[in-house]
CSV table of C-alpha atoms in Angstrom, one decimal:
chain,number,residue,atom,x,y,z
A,1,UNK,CA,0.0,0.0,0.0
A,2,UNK,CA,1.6,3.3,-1.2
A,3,UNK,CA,1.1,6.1,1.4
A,4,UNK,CA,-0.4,9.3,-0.2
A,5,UNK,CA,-0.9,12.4,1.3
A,6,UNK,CA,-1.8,15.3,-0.3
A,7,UNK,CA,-0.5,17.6,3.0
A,8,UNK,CA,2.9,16.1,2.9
A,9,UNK,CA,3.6,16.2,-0.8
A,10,UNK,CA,2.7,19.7,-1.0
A,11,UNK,CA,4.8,20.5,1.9
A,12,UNK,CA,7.7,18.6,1.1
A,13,UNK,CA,7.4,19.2,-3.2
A,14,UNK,CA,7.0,15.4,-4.4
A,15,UNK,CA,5.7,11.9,-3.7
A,16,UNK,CA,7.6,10.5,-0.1
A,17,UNK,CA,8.8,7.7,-2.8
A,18,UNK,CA,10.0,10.4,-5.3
A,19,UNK,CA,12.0,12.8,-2.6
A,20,UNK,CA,15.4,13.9,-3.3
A,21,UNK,CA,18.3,14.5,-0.9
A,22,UNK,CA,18.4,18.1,-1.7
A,23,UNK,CA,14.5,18.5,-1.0
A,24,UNK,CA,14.6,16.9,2.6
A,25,UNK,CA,17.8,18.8,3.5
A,26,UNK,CA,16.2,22.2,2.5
A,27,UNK,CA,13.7,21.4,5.2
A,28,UNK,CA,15.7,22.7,7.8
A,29,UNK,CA,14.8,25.8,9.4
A,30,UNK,CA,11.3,25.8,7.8
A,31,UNK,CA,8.7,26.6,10.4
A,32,UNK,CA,5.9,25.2,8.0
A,33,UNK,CA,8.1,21.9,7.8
A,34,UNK,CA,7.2,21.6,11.4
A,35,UNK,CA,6.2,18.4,13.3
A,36,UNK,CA,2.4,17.4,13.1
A,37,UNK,CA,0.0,14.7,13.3
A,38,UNK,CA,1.4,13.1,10.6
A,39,UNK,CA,5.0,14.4,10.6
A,40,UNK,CA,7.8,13.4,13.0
A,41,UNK,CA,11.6,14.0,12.9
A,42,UNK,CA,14.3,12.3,14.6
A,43,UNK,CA,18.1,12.8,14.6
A,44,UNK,CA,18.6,9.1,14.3
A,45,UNK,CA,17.3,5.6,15.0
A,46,UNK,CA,19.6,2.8,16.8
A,47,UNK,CA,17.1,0.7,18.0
A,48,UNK,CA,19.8,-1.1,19.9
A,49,UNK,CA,18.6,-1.1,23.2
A,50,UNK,CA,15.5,-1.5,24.6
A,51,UNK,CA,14.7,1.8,25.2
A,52,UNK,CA,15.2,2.3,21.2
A,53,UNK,CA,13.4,-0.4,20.1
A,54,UNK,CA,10.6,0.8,21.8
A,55,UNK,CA,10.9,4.1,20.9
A,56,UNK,CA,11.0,3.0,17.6
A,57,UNK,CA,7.4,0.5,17.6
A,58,UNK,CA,6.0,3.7,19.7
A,59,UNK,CA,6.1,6.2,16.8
A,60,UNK,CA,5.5,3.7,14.2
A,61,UNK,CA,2.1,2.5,15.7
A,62,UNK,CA,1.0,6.3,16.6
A,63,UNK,CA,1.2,7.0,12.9
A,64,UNK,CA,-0.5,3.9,12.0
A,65,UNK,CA,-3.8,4.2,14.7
A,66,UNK,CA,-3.7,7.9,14.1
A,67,UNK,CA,-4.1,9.3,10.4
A,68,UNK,CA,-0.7,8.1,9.1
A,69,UNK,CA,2.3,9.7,8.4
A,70,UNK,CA,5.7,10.3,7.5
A,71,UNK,CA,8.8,9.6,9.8
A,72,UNK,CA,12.1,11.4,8.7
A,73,UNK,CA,14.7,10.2,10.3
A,74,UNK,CA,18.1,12.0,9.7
A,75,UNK,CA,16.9,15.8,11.0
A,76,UNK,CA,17.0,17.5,14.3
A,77,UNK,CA,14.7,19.2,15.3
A,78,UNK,CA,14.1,22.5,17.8
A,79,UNK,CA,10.6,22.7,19.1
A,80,UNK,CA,9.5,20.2,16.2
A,81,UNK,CA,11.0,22.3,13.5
A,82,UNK,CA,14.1,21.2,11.5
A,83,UNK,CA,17.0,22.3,12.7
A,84,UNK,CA,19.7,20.6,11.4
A,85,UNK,CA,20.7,17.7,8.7
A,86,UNK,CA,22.3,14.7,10.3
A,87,UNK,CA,23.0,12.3,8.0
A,88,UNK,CA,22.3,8.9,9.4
A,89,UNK,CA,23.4,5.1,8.0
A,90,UNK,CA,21.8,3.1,5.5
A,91,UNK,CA,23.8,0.6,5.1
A,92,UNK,CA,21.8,-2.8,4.4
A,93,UNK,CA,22.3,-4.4,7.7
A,94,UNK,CA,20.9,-1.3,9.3
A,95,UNK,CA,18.0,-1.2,7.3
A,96,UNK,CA,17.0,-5.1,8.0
A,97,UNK,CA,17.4,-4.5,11.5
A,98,UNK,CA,15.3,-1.5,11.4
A,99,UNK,CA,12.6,-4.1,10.0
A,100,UNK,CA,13.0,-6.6,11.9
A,101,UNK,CA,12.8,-4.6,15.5
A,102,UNK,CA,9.5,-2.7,14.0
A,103,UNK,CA,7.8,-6.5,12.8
A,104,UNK,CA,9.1,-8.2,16.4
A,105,UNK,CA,7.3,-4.9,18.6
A,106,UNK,CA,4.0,-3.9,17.3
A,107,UNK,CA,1.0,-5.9,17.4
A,108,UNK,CA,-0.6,-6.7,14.5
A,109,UNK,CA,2.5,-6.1,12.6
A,110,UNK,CA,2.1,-2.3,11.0
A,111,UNK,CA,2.7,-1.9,6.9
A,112,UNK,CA,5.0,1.2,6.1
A,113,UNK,CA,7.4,1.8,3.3
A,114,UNK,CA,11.1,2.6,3.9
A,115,UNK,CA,13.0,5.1,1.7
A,116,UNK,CA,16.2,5.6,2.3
A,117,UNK,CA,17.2,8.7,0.5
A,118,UNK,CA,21.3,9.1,0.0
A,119,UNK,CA,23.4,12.1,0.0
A,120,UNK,CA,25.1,11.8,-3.7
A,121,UNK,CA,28.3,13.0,-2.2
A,122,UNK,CA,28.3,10.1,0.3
A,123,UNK,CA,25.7,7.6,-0.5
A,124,UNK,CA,26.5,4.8,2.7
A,125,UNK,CA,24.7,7.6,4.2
A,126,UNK,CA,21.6,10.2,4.3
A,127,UNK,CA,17.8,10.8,5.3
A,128,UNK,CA,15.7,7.6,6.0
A,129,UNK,CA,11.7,8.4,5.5
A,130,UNK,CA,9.6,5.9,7.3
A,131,UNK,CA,5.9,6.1,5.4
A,132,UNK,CA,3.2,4.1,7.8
A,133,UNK,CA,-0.1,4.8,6.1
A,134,UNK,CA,-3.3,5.3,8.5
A,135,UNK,CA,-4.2,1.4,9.0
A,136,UNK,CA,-7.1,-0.5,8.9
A,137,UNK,CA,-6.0,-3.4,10.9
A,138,UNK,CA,-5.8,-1.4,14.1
A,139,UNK,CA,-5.2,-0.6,17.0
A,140,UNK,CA,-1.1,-1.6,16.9
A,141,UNK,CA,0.4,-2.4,20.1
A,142,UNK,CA,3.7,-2.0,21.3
A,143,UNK,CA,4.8,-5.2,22.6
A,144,UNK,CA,8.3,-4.6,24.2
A,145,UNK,CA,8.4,-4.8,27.7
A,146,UNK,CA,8.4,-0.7,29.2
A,147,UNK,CA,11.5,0.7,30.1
A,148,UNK,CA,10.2,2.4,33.0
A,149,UNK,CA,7.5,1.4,35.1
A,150,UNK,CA,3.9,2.8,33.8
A,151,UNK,CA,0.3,3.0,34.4
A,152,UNK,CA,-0.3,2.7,30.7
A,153,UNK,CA,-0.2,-0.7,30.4
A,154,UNK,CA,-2.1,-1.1,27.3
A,155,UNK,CA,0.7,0.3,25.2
A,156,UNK,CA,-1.5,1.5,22.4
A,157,UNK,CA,0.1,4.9,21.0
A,158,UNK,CA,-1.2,7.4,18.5
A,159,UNK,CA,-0.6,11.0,17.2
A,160,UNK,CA,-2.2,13.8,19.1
A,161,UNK,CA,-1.1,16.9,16.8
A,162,UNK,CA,2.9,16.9,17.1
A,163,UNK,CA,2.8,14.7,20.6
A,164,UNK,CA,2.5,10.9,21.2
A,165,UNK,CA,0.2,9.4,23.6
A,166,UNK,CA,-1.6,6.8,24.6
A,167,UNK,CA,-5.0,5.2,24.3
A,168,UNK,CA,-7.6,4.7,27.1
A,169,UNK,CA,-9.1,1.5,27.2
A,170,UNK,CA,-12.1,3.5,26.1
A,171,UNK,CA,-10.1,4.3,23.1
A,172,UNK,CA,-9.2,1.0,22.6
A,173,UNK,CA,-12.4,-0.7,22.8
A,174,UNK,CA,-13.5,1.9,19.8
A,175,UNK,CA,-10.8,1.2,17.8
A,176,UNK,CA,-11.6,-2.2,18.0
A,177,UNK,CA,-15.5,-1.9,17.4
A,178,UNK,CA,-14.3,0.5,14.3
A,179,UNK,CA,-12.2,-2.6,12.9
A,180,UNK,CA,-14.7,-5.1,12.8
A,181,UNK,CA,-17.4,-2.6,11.3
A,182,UNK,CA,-15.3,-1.3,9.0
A,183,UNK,CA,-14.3,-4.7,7.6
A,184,UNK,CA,-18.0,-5.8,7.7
A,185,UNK,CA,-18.7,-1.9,5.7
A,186,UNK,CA,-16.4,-3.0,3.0
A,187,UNK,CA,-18.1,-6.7,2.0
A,188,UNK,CA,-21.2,-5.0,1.7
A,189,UNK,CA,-20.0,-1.9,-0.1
A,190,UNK,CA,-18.7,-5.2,-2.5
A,191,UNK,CA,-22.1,-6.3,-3.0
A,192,UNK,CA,-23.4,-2.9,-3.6
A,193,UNK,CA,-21.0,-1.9,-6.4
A,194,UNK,CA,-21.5,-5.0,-8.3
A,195,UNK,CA,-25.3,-5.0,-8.1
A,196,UNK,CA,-25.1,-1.5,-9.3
A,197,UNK,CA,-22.5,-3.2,-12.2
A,198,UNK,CA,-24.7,-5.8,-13.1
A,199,UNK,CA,-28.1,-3.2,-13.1
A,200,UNK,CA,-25.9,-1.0,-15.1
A,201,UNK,CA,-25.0,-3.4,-18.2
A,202,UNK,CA,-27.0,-3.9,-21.1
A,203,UNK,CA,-28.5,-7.3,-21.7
A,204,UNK,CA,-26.1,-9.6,-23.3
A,205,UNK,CA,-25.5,-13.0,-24.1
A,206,UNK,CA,-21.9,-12.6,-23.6
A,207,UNK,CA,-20.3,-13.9,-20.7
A,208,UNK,CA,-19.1,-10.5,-18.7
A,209,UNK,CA,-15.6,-10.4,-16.3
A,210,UNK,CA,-16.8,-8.0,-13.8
A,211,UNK,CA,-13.9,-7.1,-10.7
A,212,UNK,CA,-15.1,-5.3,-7.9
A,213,UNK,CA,-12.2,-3.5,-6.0
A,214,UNK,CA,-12.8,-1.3,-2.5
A,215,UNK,CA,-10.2,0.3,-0.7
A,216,UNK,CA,-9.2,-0.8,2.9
A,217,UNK,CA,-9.2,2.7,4.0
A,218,UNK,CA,-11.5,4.9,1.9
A,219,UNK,CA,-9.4,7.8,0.1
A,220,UNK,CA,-11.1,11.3,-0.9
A,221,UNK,CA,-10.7,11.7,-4.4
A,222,UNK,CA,-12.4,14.2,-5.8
A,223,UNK,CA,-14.2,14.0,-9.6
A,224,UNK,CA,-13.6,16.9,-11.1
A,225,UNK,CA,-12.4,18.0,-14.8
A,226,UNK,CA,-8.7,17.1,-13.8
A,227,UNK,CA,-9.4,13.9,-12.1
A,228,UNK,CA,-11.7,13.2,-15.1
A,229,UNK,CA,-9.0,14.0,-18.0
A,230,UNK,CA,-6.5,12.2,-15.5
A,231,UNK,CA,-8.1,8.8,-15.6
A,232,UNK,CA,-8.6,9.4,-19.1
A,233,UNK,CA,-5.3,9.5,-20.1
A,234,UNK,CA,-4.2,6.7,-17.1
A,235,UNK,CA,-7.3,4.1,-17.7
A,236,UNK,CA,-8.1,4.4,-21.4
A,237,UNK,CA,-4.6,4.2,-23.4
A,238,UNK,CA,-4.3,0.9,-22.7
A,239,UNK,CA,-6.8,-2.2,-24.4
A,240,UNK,CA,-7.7,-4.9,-22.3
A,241,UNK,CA,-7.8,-7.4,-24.4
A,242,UNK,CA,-4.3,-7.7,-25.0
A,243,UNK,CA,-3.9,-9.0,-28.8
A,244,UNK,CA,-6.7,-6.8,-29.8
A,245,UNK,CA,-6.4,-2.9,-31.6
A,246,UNK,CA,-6.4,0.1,-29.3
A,247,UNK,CA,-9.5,0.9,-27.0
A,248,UNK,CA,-11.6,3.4,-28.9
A,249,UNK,CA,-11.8,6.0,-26.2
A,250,UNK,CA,-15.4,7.1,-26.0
A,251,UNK,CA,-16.3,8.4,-22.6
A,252,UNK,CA,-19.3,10.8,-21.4
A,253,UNK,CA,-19.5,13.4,-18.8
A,254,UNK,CA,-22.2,15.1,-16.9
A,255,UNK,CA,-22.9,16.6,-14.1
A,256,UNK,CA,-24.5,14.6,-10.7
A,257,UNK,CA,-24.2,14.4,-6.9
A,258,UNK,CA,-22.7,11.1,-7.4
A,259,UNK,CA,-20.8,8.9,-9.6
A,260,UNK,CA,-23.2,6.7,-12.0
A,261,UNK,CA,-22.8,3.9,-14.5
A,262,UNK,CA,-23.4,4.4,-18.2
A,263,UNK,CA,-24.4,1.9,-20.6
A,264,UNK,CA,-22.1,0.7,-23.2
A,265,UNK,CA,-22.6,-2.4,-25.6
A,266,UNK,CA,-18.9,-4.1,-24.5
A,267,UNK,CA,-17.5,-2.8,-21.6
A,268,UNK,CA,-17.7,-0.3,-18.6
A,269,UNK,CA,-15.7,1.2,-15.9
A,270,UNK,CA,-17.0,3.2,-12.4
A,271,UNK,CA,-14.7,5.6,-10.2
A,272,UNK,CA,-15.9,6.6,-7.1
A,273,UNK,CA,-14.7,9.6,-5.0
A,274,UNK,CA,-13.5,6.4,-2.0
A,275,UNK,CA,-11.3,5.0,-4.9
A,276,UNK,CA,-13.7,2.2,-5.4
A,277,UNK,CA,-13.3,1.4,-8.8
A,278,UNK,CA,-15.3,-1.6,-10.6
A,279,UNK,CA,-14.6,-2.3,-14.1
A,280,UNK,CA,-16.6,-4.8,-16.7
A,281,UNK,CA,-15.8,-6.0,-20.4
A,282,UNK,CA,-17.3,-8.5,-22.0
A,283,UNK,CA,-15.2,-11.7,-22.9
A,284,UNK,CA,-15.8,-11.7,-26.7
A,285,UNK,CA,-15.9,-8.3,-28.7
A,286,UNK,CA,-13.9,-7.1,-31.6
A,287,UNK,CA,-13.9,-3.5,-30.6
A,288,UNK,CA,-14.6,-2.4,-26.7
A,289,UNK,CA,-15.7,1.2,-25.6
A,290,UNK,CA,-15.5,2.7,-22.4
A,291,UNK,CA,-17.9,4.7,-21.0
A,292,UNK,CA,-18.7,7.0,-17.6
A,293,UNK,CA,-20.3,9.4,-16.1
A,294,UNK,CA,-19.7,11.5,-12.9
């Protein structure tokens, strides 16, 4: 799962995958580059003693119960705002053992993304961007034994603006109830796209490969001209019948609350503003169209 965030990309001028040494280094000293809810700097990241390790599990399950987020590591920081670039190792060996402290002390086991980003005139060394998208599997745990004696012994942590706390139990029992809902939302959400698929097509006596795809956490995407011309150019340059001639691109636009289906004799695709898509061809045609509406 690639972590998106509009926020972050406009803050930091690219895609956390795409970032360049120069960009993260020219953070430093930026007030608006300061620490957030789903921003968090550290100077470096042992993880070689207890106390590391669970520092480390700590911020990576507040990001993931919280809204997500990005973890630079490789920048001080003053107050949460960058201070100073301190180039940290990322040597392979380092970079497993960053892994395999983070998968041994969070329970369930968090999904992030690991960039390391190297300085080009020393590239053993540089920024390391830890992306932990907001999780539906949650709450995460941290499962290493405290360091110091504590009341919170439910060791559930999560973002509160630039700080990391701790959940209640209350907390805990919601984010648990919001779990099981959520994966019970997304079955039916299943059923619902495909019955509006299948009300949607033309009758046929074709046999019809229908997909129905829903996200595990909704996204906002918003349908608009861009988004529209976007997909266009994304969805519709390529056939899907693989031996066949190109996809005539025929598609249709209007105006609605919502998006809708539109009938076409071969084929159809739906894109929703939660990034549910749901796309239909029909098994046997010489020349499929494509057709939507939002």
């Amino acid at each position: 799962m690639t972590f998106r965030s509009r926020r972050l990309e406009a803050l930091f001028g690219s895609r956390l995958d795409q970032l360049t040494y120069e960009q993260i280094a020219g953070l430093a000293g930026v007030e608006a580059a300061a620490e957030a809810e789903d921003l968090e700097y550290k100077r470096e990241v042992a993880a070689a003693d207890p106390k590391g390790k669970e520092e480390l599990a700590k911020d990576i399950c507040a990001l993931a119960n919280h809204i997500g987020g990005a973890l630079v590591i490789g920048l001080t920081d003053v107050k949460g705002v960058p201070t100073k670039v301190m180039d940290i190792d990322l040597a392979d060996a380092h970079l497993r053992h960053l892994e395999q402290v983070i998968g041994s002390s969070t329970a369930p086991q968090v999904r992030y993304e690991t960039y390391p980003v190297r300085n080009p005139d020393d590239p053993g060394r540089g920024f390391l961007i830890l992306a932990v998208p907001r999780s539906p599997h949650g709450p995460h745990a941290v499962t290493t034994p405290p360091v110091k004696a504590t009341e919170k012994a439910l060791r559930y942590p999560r973002r509160t603006g630039s700080l990391t706390t701790w959940l209640t139990e209350t907390d805990v029992a919601t984010a648990y109830h919001h779990r099981f809902t959520t994966t019970a939302d997304r079955a039916k959400r299943l059923l619902d796209i495909e019955r509006e698929a299948l009300m949607a097509l033309p009758p046929s006596n074709q046999p019809q490969l229908m997909v129905s795809v829903t996200p595990e956490v909704p996204g906002d995407m918003p349908i608009t001209q861009g988004t529209f011309n976007r997909h266009r150019r994304n969805l519709l340059v390529t056939s899907p019948y693989p031996a066949s001639t190109p996809v005539r691109q025929r598609w249709t636009s209007r105006s609605s609350t919502s998006p809708t289906w539109t009938r076409s004799s071969t084929s159809c695709f739906r894109c929703c503003t939660s990034w549910a898509p749901m796309p239909g061809i029909a098994l046997a045609s010489p020349a499929p169209s494509w057709s939507r509406q939002h």
